[in-house]
mmCIF file of C-alpha atoms in Angstrom:
data_model
loop_
_atom_site.group_PDB
_atom_site.id
_atom_site.type_symbol
_atom_site.label_atom_id
_atom_site.label_comp_id
_atom_site.label_asym_id
_atom_site.label_seq_id
_atom_site.Cartn_x
_atom_site.Cartn_y
_atom_site.Cartn_z
ATOM 1 C CA MET A 1 45.290 19.289 -85.249
ATOM 2 C CA LYS A 2 44.975 20.821 -88.285
ATOM 3 C CA SER A 3 46.283 18.823 -91.356
ATOM 4 C CA THR A 4 46.613 19.592 -95.169
ATOM 5 C CA SER A 5 45.843 16.887 -98.006
ATOM 6 C CA LEU A 6 46.521 17.469 -101.389
ATOM 7 C CA LEU A 7 45.981 14.600 -104.801
ATOM 8 C CA LEU A 8 47.930 14.579 -107.634
ATOM 9 C CA PHE A 9 47.199 12.715 -110.922
ATOM 10 C CA PHE A 10 49.889 11.563 -112.807
ATOM 11 C CA LEU A 11 49.684 7.641 -111.578
ATOM 12 C CA LEU A 12 51.490 8.640 -108.572
ATOM 13 C CA PRO A 13 49.468 10.431 -106.336
ATOM 14 C CA PHE A 14 51.006 13.289 -103.956
ATOM 15 C CA ILE A 15 49.325 14.079 -101.111
ATOM 16 C CA LEU A 16 50.534 16.543 -98.327
ATOM 17 C CA THR A 17 49.298 16.173 -95.008
ATOM 18 C CA THR A 18 50.049 17.366 -91.605
ATOM 19 C CA CYS A 19 51.762 14.396 -89.252
ATOM 20 C CA SER A 20 51.007 14.350 -85.255
ATOM 21 C CA LYS A 21 54.159 12.001 -83.859
ATOM 22 C CA GLU A 22 57.444 13.279 -82.958
ATOM 23 C CA ASN A 23 60.538 11.400 -84.230
ATOM 24 C CA THR A 24 64.063 12.471 -84.224
ATOM 25 C CA SER A 25 66.563 10.439 -85.548
ATOM 26 C CA GLN A 26 69.694 10.627 -87.336
ATOM 27 C CA GLY A 27 69.736 12.990 -90.601
ATOM 28 C CA GLN A 28 65.886 13.152 -90.126
ATOM 29 C CA ALA A 29 63.505 15.030 -87.849
ATOM 30 C CA LYS A 30 59.422 14.390 -87.255
ATOM 31 C CA ALA A 31 57.885 17.216 -85.286
ATOM 32 C CA SER A 32 54.452 17.284 -84.541
ATOM 33 C CA ASN A 33 51.885 20.642 -85.889
ATOM 34 C CA ILE A 34 52.042 23.522 -83.911
ATOM 35 C CA THR A 35 48.638 24.026 -84.157
ATOM 36 C CA GLU A 36 45.187 22.614 -81.686
ATOM 37 C CA ALA A 37 44.764 19.202 -81.961
ATOM 38 C CA ASN A 38 40.911 19.035 -81.651
ATOM 39 C CA ASN A 39 40.596 20.757 -84.637
ATOM 40 C CA THR A 40 40.990 19.327 -88.447
ATOM 41 C CA THR A 41 41.051 20.716 -91.928
ATOM 42 C CA GLU A 42 41.033 18.402 -95.161
ATOM 43 C CA VAL A 43 41.653 20.118 -98.520
ATOM 44 C CA ASN A 44 41.866 18.453 -101.408
ATOM 45 C CA ILE A 45 43.099 19.690 -104.707
ATOM 46 C CA THR A 46 43.714 17.922 -107.963
ATOM 47 C CA GLN A 47 46.176 18.624 -110.375
ATOM 48 C CA ALA A 48 47.349 17.170 -113.509
ATOM 49 C CA TYR A 49 50.674 16.973 -115.180
ATOM 50 C CA SER A 50 51.468 16.249 -118.788
ATOM 51 C CA GLN A 51 55.119 15.438 -118.500
ATOM 52 C CA GLU A 52 56.184 12.270 -118.077
ATOM 53 C CA LEU A 53 57.316 10.699 -114.485
ATOM 54 C CA ASP A 54 60.701 12.147 -113.620
ATOM 55 C CA PRO A 55 63.403 9.365 -114.065
ATOM 56 C CA ALA A 56 64.824 7.854 -110.780
ATOM 57 C CA PRO A 57 66.911 9.527 -107.971
ATOM 58 C CA GLN A 58 69.760 8.897 -108.512
ATOM 59 C CA ILE A 59 69.899 10.289 -111.660
ATOM 60 C CA PRO A 60 70.712 14.259 -110.949
ATOM 61 C CA GLN A 61 68.200 16.517 -111.967
ATOM 62 C CA THR A 62 68.469 20.362 -111.890
ATOM 63 C CA PHE A 63 64.734 22.253 -111.566
ATOM 64 C CA ILE A 64 65.085 26.649 -111.843
ATOM 65 C CA LEU A 65 63.018 27.942 -109.307
ATOM 66 C CA THR A 66 61.611 31.833 -110.088
ATOM 67 C CA ASP A 67 59.845 34.896 -107.657
ATOM 68 C CA ILE A 68 57.553 36.910 -108.420
ATOM 69 C CA ASP A 69 60.596 39.714 -109.164
ATOM 70 C CA GLU A 70 61.221 36.830 -111.588
ATOM 71 C CA ARG A 71 64.844 36.341 -109.593
ATOM 72 C CA ASP A 72 66.132 32.453 -110.948
ATOM 73 C CA ILE A 73 67.631 29.937 -108.635
ATOM 74 C CA ASN A 74 68.994 26.914 -110.321
ATOM 75 C CA ILE A 75 68.990 23.647 -108.095
ATOM 76 C CA THR A 76 70.354 20.695 -108.926
ATOM 77 C CA LEU A 77 69.656 17.241 -106.975
ATOM 78 C CA ASN A 78 72.019 14.527 -106.817
ATOM 79 C CA GLU A 79 70.597 11.630 -104.733
ATOM 80 C CA ASN A 80 70.637 13.699 -100.968
ATOM 81 C CA LYS A 81 72.726 16.304 -102.020
ATOM 82 C CA ILE A 82 72.027 20.140 -103.430
ATOM 83 C CA ILE A 83 73.487 21.923 -105.927
ATOM 84 C CA SER A 84 73.019 25.256 -106.959
ATOM 85 C CA GLN A 85 75.585 28.398 -108.282
ATOM 86 C CA ASP A 86 73.281 30.987 -106.962
ATOM 87 C CA ILE A 87 73.664 30.467 -103.332
ATOM 88 C CA SER A 88 76.010 31.702 -101.213
ATOM 89 C CA GLN A 89 74.811 30.837 -97.997
ATOM 90 C CA SER A 90 76.563 27.233 -96.774
ATOM 91 C CA LEU A 91 72.358 26.288 -95.555
ATOM 92 C CA ILE A 92 69.898 25.971 -97.432
ATOM 93 C CA LEU A 93 66.534 25.278 -95.666
ATOM 94 C CA LEU A 94 64.004 24.180 -98.497
ATOM 95 C CA ASN A 95 60.479 25.204 -97.086
ATOM 96 C CA ILE A 96 58.091 23.202 -99.319
ATOM 97 C CA PHE A 97 54.447 24.852 -98.472
ATOM 98 C CA ALA A 98 51.277 26.225 -99.716
ATOM 99 C CA THR A 99 49.533 29.727 -98.525
ATOM 100 C CA TRP A 100 46.039 27.448 -98.457
ATOM 101 C CA CYS A 101 47.881 25.563 -95.687
ATOM 102 C CA PRO A 102 47.363 26.735 -91.961
ATOM 103 C CA PRO A 103 50.382 24.801 -90.246
ATOM 104 C CA CYS A 104 52.484 26.212 -92.836
ATOM 105 C CA LYS A 105 51.556 29.542 -92.330
ATOM 106 C CA GLY A 106 52.200 29.087 -88.716
ATOM 107 C CA THR A 107 55.373 27.909 -89.944
ATOM 108 C CA LEU A 108 56.153 31.832 -91.567
ATOM 109 C CA LEU A 109 56.883 34.209 -88.522
ATOM 110 C CA ASP A 110 59.880 31.530 -87.217
ATOM 111 C CA LEU A 111 61.288 31.600 -91.049
ATOM 112 C CA ASN A 112 61.450 35.036 -91.289
ATOM 113 C CA GLN A 113 63.221 34.906 -87.934
ATOM 114 C CA LEU A 114 65.580 32.830 -89.092
ATOM 115 C CA GLN A 115 66.457 34.527 -92.450
ATOM 116 C CA LYS A 116 66.851 37.924 -90.775
ATOM 117 C CA LYS A 117 69.136 36.387 -87.723
ATOM 118 C CA TYR A 118 70.924 33.965 -89.709
ATOM 119 C CA GLN A 119 71.319 35.533 -93.361
ATOM 120 C CA LYS A 120 75.024 35.126 -93.787
ATOM 121 C CA ASP A 121 74.699 31.302 -93.495
ATOM 122 C CA LEU A 122 71.390 30.631 -93.885
ATOM 123 C CA LEU A 123 69.346 31.280 -97.258
ATOM 124 C CA VAL A 124 65.125 30.039 -96.628
ATOM 125 C CA VAL A 125 63.657 28.917 -100.082
ATOM 126 C CA GLY A 126 60.074 28.093 -100.029
ATOM 127 C CA VAL A 127 58.638 26.008 -102.539
ATOM 128 C CA LEU A 128 55.486 26.382 -103.273
ATOM 129 C CA VAL A 129 53.191 23.139 -103.957
ATOM 130 C CA ASN A 130 49.748 23.432 -106.023
ATOM 131 C CA ASP A 131 48.874 26.930 -105.236
ATOM 132 C CA ASP A 132 46.433 29.051 -108.332
ATOM 133 C CA LEU A 133 48.017 32.016 -106.672
ATOM 134 C CA ASN A 134 48.656 35.125 -109.315
ATOM 135 C CA THR A 135 51.604 36.864 -108.885
ATOM 136 C CA THR A 136 49.226 40.051 -107.393
ATOM 137 C CA ASP A 137 47.861 37.422 -104.840
ATOM 138 C CA LEU A 138 51.312 35.767 -104.150
ATOM 139 C CA ARG A 139 52.702 39.430 -103.546
ATOM 140 C CA HIS A 140 49.407 40.526 -101.397
ATOM 141 C CA PHE A 141 50.361 36.947 -99.530
ATOM 142 C CA ILE A 142 54.255 38.170 -98.791
ATOM 143 C CA LYS A 143 53.375 41.682 -97.625
ATOM 144 C CA LYS A 144 50.696 40.719 -95.477
ATOM 145 C CA HIS A 145 53.530 37.946 -93.951
ATOM 146 C CA ASN A 146 55.620 40.342 -94.658
ATOM 147 C CA THR A 147 57.375 37.466 -95.498
ATOM 148 C CA ASN A 148 61.474 37.979 -96.061
ATOM 149 C CA PHE A 149 62.460 34.644 -97.388
ATOM 150 C CA TYR A 150 62.635 33.403 -101.420
ATOM 151 C CA ILE A 151 59.549 31.781 -102.432
ATOM 152 C CA SER A 152 59.046 30.022 -105.584
ATOM 153 C CA TYR A 153 55.905 29.529 -107.424
ATOM 154 C CA SER A 154 57.822 28.223 -110.621
ATOM 155 C CA GLU A 155 56.086 25.829 -112.816
ATOM 156 C CA GLU A 156 58.613 23.273 -111.779
ATOM 157 C CA ASN A 157 58.024 23.225 -107.952
ATOM 158 C CA THR A 158 56.136 20.378 -107.811
ATOM 159 C CA PRO A 159 58.588 18.110 -109.433
ATOM 160 C CA LEU A 160 61.240 19.426 -107.983
ATOM 161 C CA ALA A 161 59.097 18.977 -104.467
ATOM 162 C CA MET A 162 58.305 15.309 -105.472
ATOM 163 C CA GLN A 163 61.877 14.051 -106.250
ATOM 164 C CA ILE A 164 63.159 15.626 -103.140
ATOM 165 C CA ALA A 165 60.396 13.214 -101.311
ATOM 166 C CA LYS A 166 61.287 10.487 -103.132
ATOM 167 C CA ARG A 167 65.185 11.008 -102.354
ATOM 168 C CA LEU A 168 63.851 10.973 -98.502
ATOM 169 C CA GLU A 169 62.230 7.802 -99.129
ATOM 170 C CA LEU A 170 58.713 9.659 -97.842
ATOM 171 C CA PRO A 171 55.777 7.526 -98.027
ATOM 172 C CA GLU A 172 53.274 9.573 -101.130
ATOM 173 C CA ASN A 173 51.157 10.755 -98.016
ATOM 174 C CA PHE A 174 53.329 12.987 -96.027
ATOM 175 C CA PRO A 175 52.530 16.494 -94.443
ATOM 176 C CA ILE A 176 53.025 20.177 -95.335
ATOM 177 C CA PRO A 177 55.038 21.681 -94.638
ATOM 178 C CA LEU A 178 58.056 19.952 -95.221
ATOM 179 C CA MET A 179 60.809 21.672 -94.539
ATOM 180 C CA VAL A 180 64.245 20.360 -94.912
ATOM 181 C CA LEU A 181 68.161 21.866 -94.065
ATOM 182 C CA TYR A 182 71.040 20.968 -96.361
ATOM 183 C CA LYS A 183 74.583 22.090 -94.824
ATOM 184 C CA ASP A 184 77.425 22.454 -97.773
ATOM 185 C CA GLY A 185 74.856 20.791 -99.943
ATOM 186 C CA GLU A 186 74.434 17.915 -97.941
ATOM 187 C CA LEU A 187 71.381 16.570 -96.254
ATOM 188 C CA PHE A 188 71.801 17.657 -92.615
ATOM 189 C CA ARG A 189 68.186 17.290 -91.095
ATOM 190 C CA TYR A 190 64.638 17.137 -92.410
ATOM 191 C CA TYR A 191 61.300 18.336 -90.626
ATOM 192 C CA GLU A 192 57.543 16.595 -91.410
ATOM 193 C CA GLY A 193 55.345 19.482 -90.194
ATOM 194 C CA ALA A 194 55.471 22.144 -88.024
ATOM 195 C CA VAL A 195 57.686 22.823 -85.576
ATOM 196 C CA PRO A 196 58.676 25.128 -82.668
ATOM 197 C CA ILE A 197 61.411 27.927 -83.316
ATOM 198 C CA GLU A 198 63.861 26.299 -80.733
ATOM 199 C CA ILE A 199 64.002 23.038 -82.734
ATOM 200 C CA MET A 200 65.256 24.795 -85.964
ATOM 201 C CA GLU A 201 67.177 27.589 -83.908
ATOM 202 C CA ASN A 202 68.942 24.584 -82.093
ATOM 203 C CA GLU A 203 69.597 22.645 -85.516
ATOM 204 C CA LEU A 204 70.812 25.798 -87.436
ATOM 205 C CA LYS A 205 72.951 26.089 -84.699
ATOM 206 C CA GLN A 206 74.659 22.856 -84.558
ATOM 207 C CA ALA A 207 74.906 23.039 -88.549
ATOM 208 C CA LEU A 208 77.011 26.008 -88.038
ATOM 209 C CA LYS A 209 79.057 23.889 -85.807
#
């Protein structure tokens, strides 16, 4: 299995790795990695923050996401709810990932297909964490993978990801990609690690009922 881990300073290690177990429960889905189990890749990246630790998760917080075309999306987290006046679709899929993470790149084609097929009801929002790509490199990455969904490279990406992890009561060591599905602002399901497109599409169909 390919796994990816990253370490953040700020008195709170924010380590992202891949997941090897599959476990589904109400409001949650943990899926095994789609990459081969006999290959492992360890990546350690350190990033320091000058700002103070975020308030407690129960306090509503607003984050401004921005893509390479300077299109902003304002997202407010209120406990396990998500609020955005900038999104018209009933389903929001946050994909927390990194461009250097092999399992993350392995999910891009599936997310492209889902965004295209369910564009009326679904908005996929990519949230880059610990990526030092400039806009030119990111444009190249998007073109290379024919990415058709929104990808934020805002400085508020990692604080957003940290708050989502807190609200999901995830350990500091959790896998990327971390995909969180919301229906009408309410948490519907989340996935730790890459999952087959069949599982994701089935969840979307269930959410649309």
